[in-house]
Each structure stands twice: as C-alpha cells, then as structure tokens.
CSV table of C-alpha atoms in Angstrom, one decimal:
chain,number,residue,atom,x,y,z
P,19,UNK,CA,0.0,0.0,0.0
P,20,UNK,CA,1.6,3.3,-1.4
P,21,UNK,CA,1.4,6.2,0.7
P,22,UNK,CA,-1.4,8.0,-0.7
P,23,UNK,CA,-3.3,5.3,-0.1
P,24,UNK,CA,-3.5,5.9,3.7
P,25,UNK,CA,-6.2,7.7,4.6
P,26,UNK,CA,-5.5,10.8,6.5
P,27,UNK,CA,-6.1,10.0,9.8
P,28,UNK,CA,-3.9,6.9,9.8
P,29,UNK,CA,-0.8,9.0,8.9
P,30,UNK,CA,0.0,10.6,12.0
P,31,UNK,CA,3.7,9.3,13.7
P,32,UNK,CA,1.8,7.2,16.2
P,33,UNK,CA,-0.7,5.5,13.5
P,34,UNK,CA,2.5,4.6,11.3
P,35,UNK,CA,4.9,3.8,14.5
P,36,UNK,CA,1.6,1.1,15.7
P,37,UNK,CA,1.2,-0.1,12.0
P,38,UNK,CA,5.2,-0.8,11.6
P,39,UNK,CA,4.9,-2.7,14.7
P,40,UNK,CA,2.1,-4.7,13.9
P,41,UNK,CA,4.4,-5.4,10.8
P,42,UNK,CA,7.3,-6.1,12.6
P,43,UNK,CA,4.9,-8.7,15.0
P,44,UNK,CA,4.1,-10.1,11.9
P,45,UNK,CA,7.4,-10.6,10.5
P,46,UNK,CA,8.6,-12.0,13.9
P,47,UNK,CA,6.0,-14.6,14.2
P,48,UNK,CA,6.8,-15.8,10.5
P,49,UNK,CA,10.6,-16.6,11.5
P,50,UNK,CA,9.0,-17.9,14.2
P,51,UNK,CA,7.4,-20.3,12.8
P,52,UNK,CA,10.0,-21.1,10.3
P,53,UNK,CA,12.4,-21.8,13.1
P,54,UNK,CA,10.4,-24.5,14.7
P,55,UNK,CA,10.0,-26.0,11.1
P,56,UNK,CA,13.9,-26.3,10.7
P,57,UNK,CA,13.9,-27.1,14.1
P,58,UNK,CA,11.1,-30.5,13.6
P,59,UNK,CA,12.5,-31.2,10.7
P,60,UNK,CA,16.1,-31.7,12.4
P,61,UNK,CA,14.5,-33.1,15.0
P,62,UNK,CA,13.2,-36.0,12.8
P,63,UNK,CA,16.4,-36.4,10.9
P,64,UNK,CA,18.2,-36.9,14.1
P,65,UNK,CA,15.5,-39.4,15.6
P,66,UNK,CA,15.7,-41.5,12.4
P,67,UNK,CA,20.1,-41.4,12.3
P,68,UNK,CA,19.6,-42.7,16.2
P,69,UNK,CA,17.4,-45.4,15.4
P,70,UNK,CA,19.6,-46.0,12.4
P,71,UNK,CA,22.8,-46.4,14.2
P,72,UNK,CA,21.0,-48.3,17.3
P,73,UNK,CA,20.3,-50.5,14.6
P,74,UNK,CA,23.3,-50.8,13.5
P,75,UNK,CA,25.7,-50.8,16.5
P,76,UNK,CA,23.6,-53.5,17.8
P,77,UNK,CA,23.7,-55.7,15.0
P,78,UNK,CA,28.2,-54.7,14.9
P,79,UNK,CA,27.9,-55.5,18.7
P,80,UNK,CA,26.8,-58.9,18.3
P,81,UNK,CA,28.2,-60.0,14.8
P,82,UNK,CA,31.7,-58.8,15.3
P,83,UNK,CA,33.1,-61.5,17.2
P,84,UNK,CA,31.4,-64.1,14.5
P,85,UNK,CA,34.3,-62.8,12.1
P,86,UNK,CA,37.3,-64.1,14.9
P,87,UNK,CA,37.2,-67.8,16.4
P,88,UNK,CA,39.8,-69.6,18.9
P,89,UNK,CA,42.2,-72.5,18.4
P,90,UNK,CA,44.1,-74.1,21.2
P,91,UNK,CA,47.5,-75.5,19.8
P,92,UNK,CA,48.8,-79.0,21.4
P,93,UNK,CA,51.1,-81.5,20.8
P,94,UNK,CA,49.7,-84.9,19.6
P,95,UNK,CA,51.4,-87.6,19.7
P,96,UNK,CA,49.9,-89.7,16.7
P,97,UNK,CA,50.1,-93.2,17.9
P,98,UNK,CA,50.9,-96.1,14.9
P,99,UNK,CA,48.5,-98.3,17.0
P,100,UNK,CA,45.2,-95.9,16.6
P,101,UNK,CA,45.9,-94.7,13.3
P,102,UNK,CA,44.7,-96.8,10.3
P,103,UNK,CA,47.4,-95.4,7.5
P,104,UNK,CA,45.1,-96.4,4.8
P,105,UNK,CA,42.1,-95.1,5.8
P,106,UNK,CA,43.2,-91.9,8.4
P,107,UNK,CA,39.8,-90.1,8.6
P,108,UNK,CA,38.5,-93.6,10.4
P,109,UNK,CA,40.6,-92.3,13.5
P,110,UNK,CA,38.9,-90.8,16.0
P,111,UNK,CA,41.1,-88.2,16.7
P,112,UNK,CA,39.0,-85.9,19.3
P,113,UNK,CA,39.0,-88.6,21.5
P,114,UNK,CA,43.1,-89.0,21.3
P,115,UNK,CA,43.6,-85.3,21.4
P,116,UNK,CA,41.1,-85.4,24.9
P,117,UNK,CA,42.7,-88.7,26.6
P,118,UNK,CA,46.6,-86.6,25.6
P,119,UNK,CA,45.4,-82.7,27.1
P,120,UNK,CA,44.0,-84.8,30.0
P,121,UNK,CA,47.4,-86.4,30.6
P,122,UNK,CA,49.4,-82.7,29.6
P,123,UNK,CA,47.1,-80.9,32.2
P,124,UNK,CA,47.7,-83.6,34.9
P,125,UNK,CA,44.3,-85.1,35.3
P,126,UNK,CA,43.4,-88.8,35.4
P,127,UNK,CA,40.8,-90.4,33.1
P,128,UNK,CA,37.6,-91.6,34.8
P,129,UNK,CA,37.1,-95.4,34.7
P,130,UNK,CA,33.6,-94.8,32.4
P,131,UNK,CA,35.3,-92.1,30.4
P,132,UNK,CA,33.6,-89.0,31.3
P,133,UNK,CA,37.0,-87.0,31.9
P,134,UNK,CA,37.7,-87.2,28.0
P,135,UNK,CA,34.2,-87.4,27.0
P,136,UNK,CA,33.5,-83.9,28.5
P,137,UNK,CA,37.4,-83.0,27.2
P,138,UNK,CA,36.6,-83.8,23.5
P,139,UNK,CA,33.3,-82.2,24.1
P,140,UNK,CA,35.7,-78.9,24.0
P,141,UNK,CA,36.9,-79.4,20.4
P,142,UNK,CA,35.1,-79.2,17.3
P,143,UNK,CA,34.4,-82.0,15.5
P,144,UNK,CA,36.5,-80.5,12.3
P,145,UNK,CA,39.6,-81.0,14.4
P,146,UNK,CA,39.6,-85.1,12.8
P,147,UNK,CA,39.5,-83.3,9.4
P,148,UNK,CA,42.4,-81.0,10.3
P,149,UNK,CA,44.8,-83.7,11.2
P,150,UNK,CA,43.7,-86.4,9.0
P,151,UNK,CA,44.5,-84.2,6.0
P,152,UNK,CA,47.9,-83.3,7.7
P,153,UNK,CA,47.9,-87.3,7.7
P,154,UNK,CA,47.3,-87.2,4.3
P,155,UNK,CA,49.8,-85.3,3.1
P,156,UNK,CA,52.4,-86.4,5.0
P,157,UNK,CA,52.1,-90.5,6.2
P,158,UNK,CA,55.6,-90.5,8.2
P,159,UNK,CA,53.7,-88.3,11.0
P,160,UNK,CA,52.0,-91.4,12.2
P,161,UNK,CA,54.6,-92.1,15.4
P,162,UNK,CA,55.7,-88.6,15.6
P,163,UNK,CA,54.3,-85.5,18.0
P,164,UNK,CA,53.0,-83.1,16.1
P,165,UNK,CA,51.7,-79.4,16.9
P,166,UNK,CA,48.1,-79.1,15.8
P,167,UNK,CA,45.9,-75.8,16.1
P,168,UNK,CA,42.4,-77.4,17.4
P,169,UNK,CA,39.5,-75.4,16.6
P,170,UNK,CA,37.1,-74.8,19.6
P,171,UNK,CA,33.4,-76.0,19.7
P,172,UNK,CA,31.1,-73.4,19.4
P,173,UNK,CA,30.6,-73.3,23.0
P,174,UNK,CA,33.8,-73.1,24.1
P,175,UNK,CA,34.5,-70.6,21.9
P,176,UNK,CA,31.6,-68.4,22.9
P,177,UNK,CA,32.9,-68.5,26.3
P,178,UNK,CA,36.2,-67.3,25.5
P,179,UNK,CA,34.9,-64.6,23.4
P,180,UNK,CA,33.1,-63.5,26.5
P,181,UNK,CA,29.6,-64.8,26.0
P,182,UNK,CA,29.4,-67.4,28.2
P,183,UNK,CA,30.4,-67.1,31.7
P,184,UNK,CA,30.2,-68.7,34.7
P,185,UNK,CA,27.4,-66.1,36.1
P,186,UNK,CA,25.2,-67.9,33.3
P,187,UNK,CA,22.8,-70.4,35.1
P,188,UNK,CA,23.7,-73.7,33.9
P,189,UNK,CA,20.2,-74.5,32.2
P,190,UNK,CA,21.5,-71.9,29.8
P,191,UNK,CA,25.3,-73.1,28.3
P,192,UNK,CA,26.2,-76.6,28.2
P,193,UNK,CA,29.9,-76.0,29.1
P,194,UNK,CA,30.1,-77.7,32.4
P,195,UNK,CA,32.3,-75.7,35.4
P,196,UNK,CA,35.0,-78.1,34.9
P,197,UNK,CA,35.1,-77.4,31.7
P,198,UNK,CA,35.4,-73.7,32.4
P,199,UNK,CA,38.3,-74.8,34.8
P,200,UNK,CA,40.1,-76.5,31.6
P,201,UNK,CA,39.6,-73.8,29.2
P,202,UNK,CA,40.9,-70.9,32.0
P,203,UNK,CA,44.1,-73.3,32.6
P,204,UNK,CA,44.6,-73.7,29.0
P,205,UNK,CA,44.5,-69.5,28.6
P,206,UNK,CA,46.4,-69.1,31.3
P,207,UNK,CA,49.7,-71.8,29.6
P,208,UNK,CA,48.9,-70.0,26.8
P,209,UNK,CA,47.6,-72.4,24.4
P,210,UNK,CA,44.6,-70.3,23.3
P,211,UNK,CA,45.2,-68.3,20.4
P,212,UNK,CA,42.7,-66.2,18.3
P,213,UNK,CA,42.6,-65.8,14.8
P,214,UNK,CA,40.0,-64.2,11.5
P,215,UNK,CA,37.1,-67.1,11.1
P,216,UNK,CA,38.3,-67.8,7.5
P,217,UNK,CA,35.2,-70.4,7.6
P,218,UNK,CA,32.3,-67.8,8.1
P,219,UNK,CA,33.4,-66.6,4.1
P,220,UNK,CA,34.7,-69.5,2.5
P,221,UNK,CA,32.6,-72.7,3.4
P,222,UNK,CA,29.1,-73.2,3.3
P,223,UNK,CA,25.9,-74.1,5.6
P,224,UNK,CA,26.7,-76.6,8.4
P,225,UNK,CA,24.9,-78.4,11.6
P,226,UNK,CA,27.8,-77.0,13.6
P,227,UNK,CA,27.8,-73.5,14.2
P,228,UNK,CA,31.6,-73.7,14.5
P,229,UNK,CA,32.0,-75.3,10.9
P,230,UNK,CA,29.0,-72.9,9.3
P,231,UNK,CA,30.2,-69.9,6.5
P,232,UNK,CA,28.4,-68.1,4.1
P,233,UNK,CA,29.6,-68.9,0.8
P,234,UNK,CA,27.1,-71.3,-0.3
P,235,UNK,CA,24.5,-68.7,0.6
P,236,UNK,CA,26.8,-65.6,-1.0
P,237,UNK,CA,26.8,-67.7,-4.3
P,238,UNK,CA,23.9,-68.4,-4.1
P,239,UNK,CA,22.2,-64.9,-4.4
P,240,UNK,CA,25.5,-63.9,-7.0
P,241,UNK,CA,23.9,-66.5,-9.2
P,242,UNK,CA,19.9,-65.2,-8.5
P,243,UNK,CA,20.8,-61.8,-8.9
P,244,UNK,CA,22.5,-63.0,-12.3
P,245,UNK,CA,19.5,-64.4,-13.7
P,246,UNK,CA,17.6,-61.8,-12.5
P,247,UNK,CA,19.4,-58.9,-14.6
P,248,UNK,CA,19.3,-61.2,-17.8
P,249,UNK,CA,15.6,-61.3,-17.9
P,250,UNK,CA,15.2,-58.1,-15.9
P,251,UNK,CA,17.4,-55.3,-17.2
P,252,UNK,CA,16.7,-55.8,-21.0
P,253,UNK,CA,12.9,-56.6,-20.4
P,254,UNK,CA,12.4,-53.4,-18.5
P,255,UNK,CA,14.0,-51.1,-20.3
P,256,UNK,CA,13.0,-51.9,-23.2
P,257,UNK,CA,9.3,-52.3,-21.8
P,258,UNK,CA,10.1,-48.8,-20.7
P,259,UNK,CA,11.4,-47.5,-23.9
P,260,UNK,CA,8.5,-48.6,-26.1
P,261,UNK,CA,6.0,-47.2,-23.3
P,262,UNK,CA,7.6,-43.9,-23.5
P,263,UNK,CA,8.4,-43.2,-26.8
P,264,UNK,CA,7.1,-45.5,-29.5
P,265,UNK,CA,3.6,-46.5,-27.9
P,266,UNK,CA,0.4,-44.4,-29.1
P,267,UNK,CA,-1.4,-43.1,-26.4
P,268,UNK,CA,-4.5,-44.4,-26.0
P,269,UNK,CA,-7.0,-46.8,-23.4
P,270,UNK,CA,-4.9,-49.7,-23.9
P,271,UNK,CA,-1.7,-47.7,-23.0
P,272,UNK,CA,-2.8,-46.4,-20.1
P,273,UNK,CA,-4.1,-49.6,-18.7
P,274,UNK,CA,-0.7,-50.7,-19.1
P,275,UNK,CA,0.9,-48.0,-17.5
P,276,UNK,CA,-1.4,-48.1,-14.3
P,277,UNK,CA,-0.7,-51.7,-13.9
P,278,UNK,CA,2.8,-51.4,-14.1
P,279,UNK,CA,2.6,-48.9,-11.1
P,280,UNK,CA,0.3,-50.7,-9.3
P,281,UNK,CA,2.3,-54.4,-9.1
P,282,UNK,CA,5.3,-52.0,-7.7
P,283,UNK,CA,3.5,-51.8,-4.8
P,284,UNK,CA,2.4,-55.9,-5.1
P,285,UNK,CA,3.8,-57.2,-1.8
P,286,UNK,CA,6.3,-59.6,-2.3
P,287,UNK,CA,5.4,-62.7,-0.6
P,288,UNK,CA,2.7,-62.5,-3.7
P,289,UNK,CA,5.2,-63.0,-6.1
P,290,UNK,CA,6.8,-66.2,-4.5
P,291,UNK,CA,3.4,-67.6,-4.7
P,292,UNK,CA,3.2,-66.9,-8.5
P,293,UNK,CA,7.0,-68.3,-8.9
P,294,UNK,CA,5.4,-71.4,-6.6
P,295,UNK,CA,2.4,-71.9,-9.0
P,296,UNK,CA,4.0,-70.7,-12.5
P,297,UNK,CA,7.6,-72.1,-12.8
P,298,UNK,CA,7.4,-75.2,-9.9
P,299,UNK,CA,4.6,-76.2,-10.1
P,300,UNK,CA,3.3,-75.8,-14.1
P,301,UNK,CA,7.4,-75.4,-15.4
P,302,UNK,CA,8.4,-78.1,-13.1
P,303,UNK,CA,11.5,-75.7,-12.9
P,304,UNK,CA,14.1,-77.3,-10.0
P,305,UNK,CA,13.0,-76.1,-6.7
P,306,UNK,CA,15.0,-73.8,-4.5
P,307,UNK,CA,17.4,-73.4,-7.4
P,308,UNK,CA,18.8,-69.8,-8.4
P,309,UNK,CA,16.9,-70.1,-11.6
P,310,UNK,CA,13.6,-69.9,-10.3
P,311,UNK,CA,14.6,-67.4,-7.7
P,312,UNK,CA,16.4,-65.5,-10.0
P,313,UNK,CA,12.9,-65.4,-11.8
P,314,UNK,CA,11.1,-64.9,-9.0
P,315,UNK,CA,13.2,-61.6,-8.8
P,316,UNK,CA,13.3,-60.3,-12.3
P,317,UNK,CA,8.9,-60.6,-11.6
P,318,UNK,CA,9.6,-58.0,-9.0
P,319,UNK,CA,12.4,-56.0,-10.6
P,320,UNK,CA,10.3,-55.2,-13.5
P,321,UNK,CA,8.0,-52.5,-12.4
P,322,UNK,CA,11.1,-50.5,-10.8
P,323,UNK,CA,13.0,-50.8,-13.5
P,324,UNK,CA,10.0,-49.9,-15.9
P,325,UNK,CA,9.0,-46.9,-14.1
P,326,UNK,CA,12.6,-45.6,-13.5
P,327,UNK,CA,13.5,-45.7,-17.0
P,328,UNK,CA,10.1,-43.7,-17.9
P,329,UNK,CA,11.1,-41.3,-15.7
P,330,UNK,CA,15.2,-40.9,-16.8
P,331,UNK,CA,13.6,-40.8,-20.8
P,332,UNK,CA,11.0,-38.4,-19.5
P,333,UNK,CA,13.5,-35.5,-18.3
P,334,UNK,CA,15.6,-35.4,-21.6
P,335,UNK,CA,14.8,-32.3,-22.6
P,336,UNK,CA,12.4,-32.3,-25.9
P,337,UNK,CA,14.2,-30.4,-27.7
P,338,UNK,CA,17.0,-32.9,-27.8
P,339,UNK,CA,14.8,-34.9,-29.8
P,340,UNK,CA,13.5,-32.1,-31.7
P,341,UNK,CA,16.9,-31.2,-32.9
P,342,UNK,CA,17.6,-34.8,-34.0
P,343,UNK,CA,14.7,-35.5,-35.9
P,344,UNK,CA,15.2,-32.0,-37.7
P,345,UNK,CA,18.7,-33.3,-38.8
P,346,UNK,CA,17.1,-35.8,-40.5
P,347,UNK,CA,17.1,-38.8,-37.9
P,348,UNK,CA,14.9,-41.4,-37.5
P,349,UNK,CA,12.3,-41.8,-34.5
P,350,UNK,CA,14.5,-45.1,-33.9
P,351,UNK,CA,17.6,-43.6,-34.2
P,352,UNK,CA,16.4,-40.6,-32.2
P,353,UNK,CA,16.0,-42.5,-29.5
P,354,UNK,CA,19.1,-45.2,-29.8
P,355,UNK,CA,21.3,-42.2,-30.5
P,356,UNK,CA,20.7,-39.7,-28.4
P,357,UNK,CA,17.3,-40.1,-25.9
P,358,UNK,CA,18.9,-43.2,-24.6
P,359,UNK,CA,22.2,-42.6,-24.0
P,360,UNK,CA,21.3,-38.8,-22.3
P,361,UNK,CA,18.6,-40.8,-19.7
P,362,UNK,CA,21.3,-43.6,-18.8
P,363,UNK,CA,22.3,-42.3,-15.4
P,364,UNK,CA,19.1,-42.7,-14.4
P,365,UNK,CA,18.2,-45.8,-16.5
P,366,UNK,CA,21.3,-47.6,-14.3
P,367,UNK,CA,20.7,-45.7,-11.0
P,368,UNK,CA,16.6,-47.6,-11.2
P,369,UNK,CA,18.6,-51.0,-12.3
P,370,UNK,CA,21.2,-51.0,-9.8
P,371,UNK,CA,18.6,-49.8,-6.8
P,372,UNK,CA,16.2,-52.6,-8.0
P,373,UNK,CA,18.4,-55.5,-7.9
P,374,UNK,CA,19.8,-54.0,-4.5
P,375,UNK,CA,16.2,-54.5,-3.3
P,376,UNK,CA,15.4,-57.7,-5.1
P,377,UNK,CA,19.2,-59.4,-3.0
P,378,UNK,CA,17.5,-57.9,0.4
P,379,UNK,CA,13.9,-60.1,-0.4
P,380,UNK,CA,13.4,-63.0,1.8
P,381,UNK,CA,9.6,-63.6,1.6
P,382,UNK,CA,9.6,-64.7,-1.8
P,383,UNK,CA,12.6,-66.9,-1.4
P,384,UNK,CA,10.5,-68.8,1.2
P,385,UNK,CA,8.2,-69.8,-0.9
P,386,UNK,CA,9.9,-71.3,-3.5
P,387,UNK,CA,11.9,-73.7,-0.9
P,388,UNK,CA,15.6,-71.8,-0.2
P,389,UNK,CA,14.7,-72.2,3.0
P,390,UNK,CA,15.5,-76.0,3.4
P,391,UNK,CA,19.3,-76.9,4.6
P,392,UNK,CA,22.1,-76.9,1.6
P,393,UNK,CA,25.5,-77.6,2.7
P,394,UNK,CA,26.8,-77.3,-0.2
P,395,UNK,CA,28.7,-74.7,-2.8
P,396,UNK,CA,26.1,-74.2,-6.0
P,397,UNK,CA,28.0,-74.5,-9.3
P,398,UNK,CA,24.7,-74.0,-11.6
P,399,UNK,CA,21.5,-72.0,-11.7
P,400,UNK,CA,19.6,-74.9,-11.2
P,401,UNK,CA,21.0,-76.8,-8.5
P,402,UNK,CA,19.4,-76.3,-4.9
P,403,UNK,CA,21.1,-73.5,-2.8
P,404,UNK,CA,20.7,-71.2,-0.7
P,405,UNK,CA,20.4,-67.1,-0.5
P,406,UNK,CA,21.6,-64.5,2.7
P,407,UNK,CA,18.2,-63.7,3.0
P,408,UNK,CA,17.2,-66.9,3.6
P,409,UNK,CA,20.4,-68.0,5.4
P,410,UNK,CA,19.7,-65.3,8.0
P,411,UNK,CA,16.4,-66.9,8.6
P,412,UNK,CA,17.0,-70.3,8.9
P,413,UNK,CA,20.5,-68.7,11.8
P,414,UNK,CA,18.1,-66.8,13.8
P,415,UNK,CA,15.7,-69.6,14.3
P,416,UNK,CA,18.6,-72.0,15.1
P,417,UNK,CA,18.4,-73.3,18.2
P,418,UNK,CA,22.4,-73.6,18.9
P,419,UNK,CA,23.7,-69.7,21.0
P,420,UNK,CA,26.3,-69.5,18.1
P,421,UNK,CA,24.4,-69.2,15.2
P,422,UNK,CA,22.7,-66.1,16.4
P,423,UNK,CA,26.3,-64.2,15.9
P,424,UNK,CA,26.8,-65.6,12.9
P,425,UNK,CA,23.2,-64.3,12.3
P,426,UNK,CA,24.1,-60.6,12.9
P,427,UNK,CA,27.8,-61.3,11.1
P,428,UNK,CA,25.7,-62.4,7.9
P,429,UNK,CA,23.4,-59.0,8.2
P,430,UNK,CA,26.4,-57.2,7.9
P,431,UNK,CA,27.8,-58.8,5.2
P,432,UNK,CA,24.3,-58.4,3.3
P,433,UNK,CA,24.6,-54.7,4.6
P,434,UNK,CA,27.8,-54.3,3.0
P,435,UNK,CA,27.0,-55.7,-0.4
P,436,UNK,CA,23.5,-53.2,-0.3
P,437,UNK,CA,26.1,-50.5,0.5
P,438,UNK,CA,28.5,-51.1,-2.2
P,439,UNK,CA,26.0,-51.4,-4.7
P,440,UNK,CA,24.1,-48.0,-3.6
P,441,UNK,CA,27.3,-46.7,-3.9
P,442,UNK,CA,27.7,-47.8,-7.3
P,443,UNK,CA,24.5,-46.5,-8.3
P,444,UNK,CA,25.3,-42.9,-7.0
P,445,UNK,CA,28.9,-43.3,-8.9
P,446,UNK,CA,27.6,-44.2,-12.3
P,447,UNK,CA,25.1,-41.4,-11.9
P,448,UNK,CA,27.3,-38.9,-11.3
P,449,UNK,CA,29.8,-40.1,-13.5
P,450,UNK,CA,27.5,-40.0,-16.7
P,451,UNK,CA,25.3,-37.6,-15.8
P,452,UNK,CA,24.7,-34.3,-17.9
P,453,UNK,CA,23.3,-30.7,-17.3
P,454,UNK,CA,21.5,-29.2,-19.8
C-alpha cells in the first residue's frame, strides 16, 4: 500500500509507529514459525540417524566376534596303533587329542570315560579333518608328536569370546564348570590363540555352528541376482522405452501404464506364490534353485526398472529430440542415439537400486523352498542352494547360542554388499550424468 493510499487519519507518527509494529509482530511470528519447522525437521532427521545407528551398533555388537574364532595349539602324539594309514579319517582323533590334554594338564581319566568325553566335548568336530588331512599329506607323522591348532566347539569358543560365563545359570550353556576350569588353565599356559574365522566366508551351511560360513548362501544370491538382470534389465527397459516413446497413447496404454505402477506396490510374498504356481509347479522348474529365484526376482524388478527408466527418458529435454529429428534422424535412431544414451544415469541408477532390493527379499525366497538346509557350494542356476536372506532366517531360528552371531555377522555382510551397490549406483550417476 503506497502512501497516498492511507487515509488521512492513519498517517500521524503514532498510527505509522503502531502499524510498523504490527508489521514487525508479523514478520517476527513468520521466522518464528520457520524456526520450529527447521527445528522438527532436524529433529526427525536426528531421531531417524539414532534409530539408524541403534540399529546398527547393535547388529556390529553382536556380529563382530562371529568374524574371529579360537584354536588351542597342542602336541599330539599320533600313535601307529590308533591310526589306520590307509584309511586316516577312520581315526577318532578328538578322543586321542582329549585322553593326551587330560594327561598334559595332569588329570586322570575316569574309569567310564567322562574326563575325555566332556574334554573332546571342547573341540570341534572338524579337528579329525584337520589332522587327517595333515595325515594325508604327510604319512611319516604317524609315530611322531605333532603341533596341531584345534578349533574350539562353538561353545567353548563363545565362552572365551566373552559370551558365556560362569554367572550364566547352567540350564542356559552346556559348558560344564570343569570345563570352564580346563579352558581358563589352557588361557592361562597360553595355548589359546585367536585368529580371523576364514570359515564364516569361504565354506558353506553346516549343523555345527563352528563349521557354518556363508559362501554357499553368497553364491547363491550372485547367481539369483544373475539371472535376475538377464531377464530383468533388458525386459524393462525396453518395456520402458517402447511405453515412452514409440507407444500411441491411448485406453490400452494407459491400462498398461497403471498396472505397471500398481504391481510395484504388489507385496512380495505374492510374487513367491506366482514363482510357486507358475515355474514349480506348471514349469516343473528345479526347486530352490537360483533359476527360479532369479525369476522370482526379475517378476519383481520389473516395475522399478519400468517406471525408473520412464522417468530418466521423460526428463531429456524435448528439444533434444526435436533437434535430431530436424537433422534428419529417424524416430529409432532418435532414441538409440541420443534419448537413450542422455537418460542412462538414471536408467542404471533404477537397475542398480532394484536389484539392490530384489538381494535384500526374503519372503519370496521362502516360498519357493531356499529355505531348506544346503551344505553345499552351487555350481549352476539350477541346483538347490541357498540365499543371505534366507540363510539369515534359517540362523536366527537356530536353536544352537552361536548361530545367532553368525546371524548378525551375515546381516552385515548383506549390509555391506547393499552399501556397495548403492554406492555404485550414485557413482555411475554422477559419473555420466549431464546438465542441460
């Protein structure tokens, strides 16, 4: 309001001094209220980062010691008259390794055996693997003393990492007291030793928490999410591509298009009962094999990748094309040549976020059987196997103590591989991405 516009009577020094401080009131209450917007919306940010690194540090907190295990190193003697040369993995050799550390530590063998029972009961059962294969190798042991590293049982080694004590009622850990005596003795001579669990990344499922590693399962979604981008990635884009520029627009179009955005939003456990019904049951495709979870996946990639790609082709500018099809191009080669090309940062952000999401799914996996116990390593898309998912799953239900770090230590490596591949998908974007 200009000057002259103030009537008379409202332009007297007090009039103007009242209406500037109205305006000032005004202006005040507006920063006011921006202020407590910043302030909520830091506020939220803040709650969420706490929850996220609760989260987090909780899952670290219990999975970092699944990535170190314990060995205790003694002297065997390997006794011609126990050993069968020809056939050394016959040996029970947790029982000589017991009845020889019951001797070392100066304790007598019970009549009935219970002294080395509950001393073997201390080593994992891999330790006849480790020194039959030593065996193996080199036959003129047998009658010699030889140095082996004996891996812990899971229990034994929980207690040494500190999650056993002897404060833990006894209905709770099956390590006896004297057994707590032996292992304390056996720290104290300094014949414990720690070391990096090469196990938990290079062997597959097992019974024995001790002996259990993630490989099978870590192949097992490399080879899904293979399978998955096969059928995916080309499907979808060029679903997305003929959507966006080549379809007529019409009834029929739009149906599409409305579909496509509602099955995004199809939970997933509905998928694994499609995969179930379509490629198991009606395909008689090998069940809980990568294939059909791979195209369990690529069913649930689809609509992201679809509707990212739409959106990448939609913000080329138009007159890109315009200025294409002027010089003469082709609608095909408008697109090939320049539309595509121009909307591939966002094309291969949607891919790589999509097949991030589709190695996170568990429900669907379920369904389909990669839940059931596979020792194994896969070497093809269609033998049975396992996914982290899945493997994460079947851990946490386990009724063994151990298995519940090795459930939070497989979290983090599914973290990881989320992280890197996020990661990725930011890099290519910004790498290839260009401002008009």
């Amino acid at each position: 309001m200009t000057e002259a516009a103030i009537p008379s009577d409202q332009r007297t020094p007090a009039a103007l001094a009242a209406r500037t401080e109205r305006l000032r009131a005004g202006l005040r209450r507006r920063y006011a209220r921006e202020g407590r917007f910043k302030l909520y919306g830091l506020l939220a940010i803040g709650v969420a980062v706490g929850f996220l690194l609760l989260l987090l540090g909780r899952i670290i907190e219990q999975g970092h010691t699944a990535f170190y295990a314990h060995t205790v190193t003694v002297p065997v003697y390997l006794d011609p008259a126990r050993i069968d040369r020809a056939y050394p993995q016959g040996t029970n050799f947790e029982l000589l390794v017991a009845e020889q550390q019951l001797a070392r530590l100066g304790l007598e063998n019970d009549p009935a055996g219970a002294a080395a029972t509950a001393m073997r009961g201390l080593f994992s059962s891999e330790l006849k693997f480790v020194v039959a294969e030593q065996i193996a190798e080199q036959p003129g042991l047998i009658g010699r003393t030889l140095p082996v590293a004996a891996p812990l049982s899971d229990d034994a080694d929980l207690y040494l990492k500190g999650e056993i004590s002897r404060a833990t009622p006894a209905a709770q850990r099956r390590l006896s007291d004297r057994q707590i005596d032996w292992l304390d003795r056996m720290k104290a001579e300094g014949q414990v030793a720690s070391h990096f669990n090469r196990t938990l990344l290079t062997r597959g499922d097992s019974t024995e928490p001790e002996q259990a590693g993630l490989l099978g399962a870590l192949v097992g979604s490399a080879l899904m999410l293979l399978v998955t981008a096969l059928l995916a990635l080309p499907l979808g884009i060029g679903a997305a591509v003929y959507l966006e520029e080549f379809a007529p627009r019409g009834r029929l179009t739009n149906l599409i298009e409305v579909n496509i955005n509602n099955l995004a939003a199809v939970p997933s456990i509905i998928y694994g009962l499609l995969g179930l019904a379509l490629f198991i049951n009606w395909m008689h495709l090998p069940r809980a094999s990568p294939l059909v979870g791979g195209l369990v996946l690529a069913l649930m990639a689809l609509p992201t990748i679809i509707i990212a790609t739409r959106s990448s082709l939609k913000a080329v500018p138009p007159s890109i094309r315009e200025a294409a099809l002027a010089m003469g191009a082709s609608k095909t080669q408008t697109v090939f040549h320049h539309t595509l090309p121009l909307a591939m940062p966002g094309v291969m952000t949607g891919a790589i976020i999509s097949m991030a999401h589709a190695l996170g799914e568990t429900a669907p996996l379920l369904l389909i059987g990669m839940i059931s116990f596979v020792p194994g390593i896969p070497q093809a898309v269609t033998e049975p196997s396992g996914a982290l998912p899945s493997l994460i799953y079947i851990w946490e239900n386990a009724s063994e103590r151990a298995f519940h770090e090795r459930t939070a230590a497989a979290i983090m490596v599914l973290l990881a591989f989320m992280i890197v591949m996020n990661a990725a998908a930011v890099l290519l974007r910004r790498h290839f991405e260009r401002r008009w």
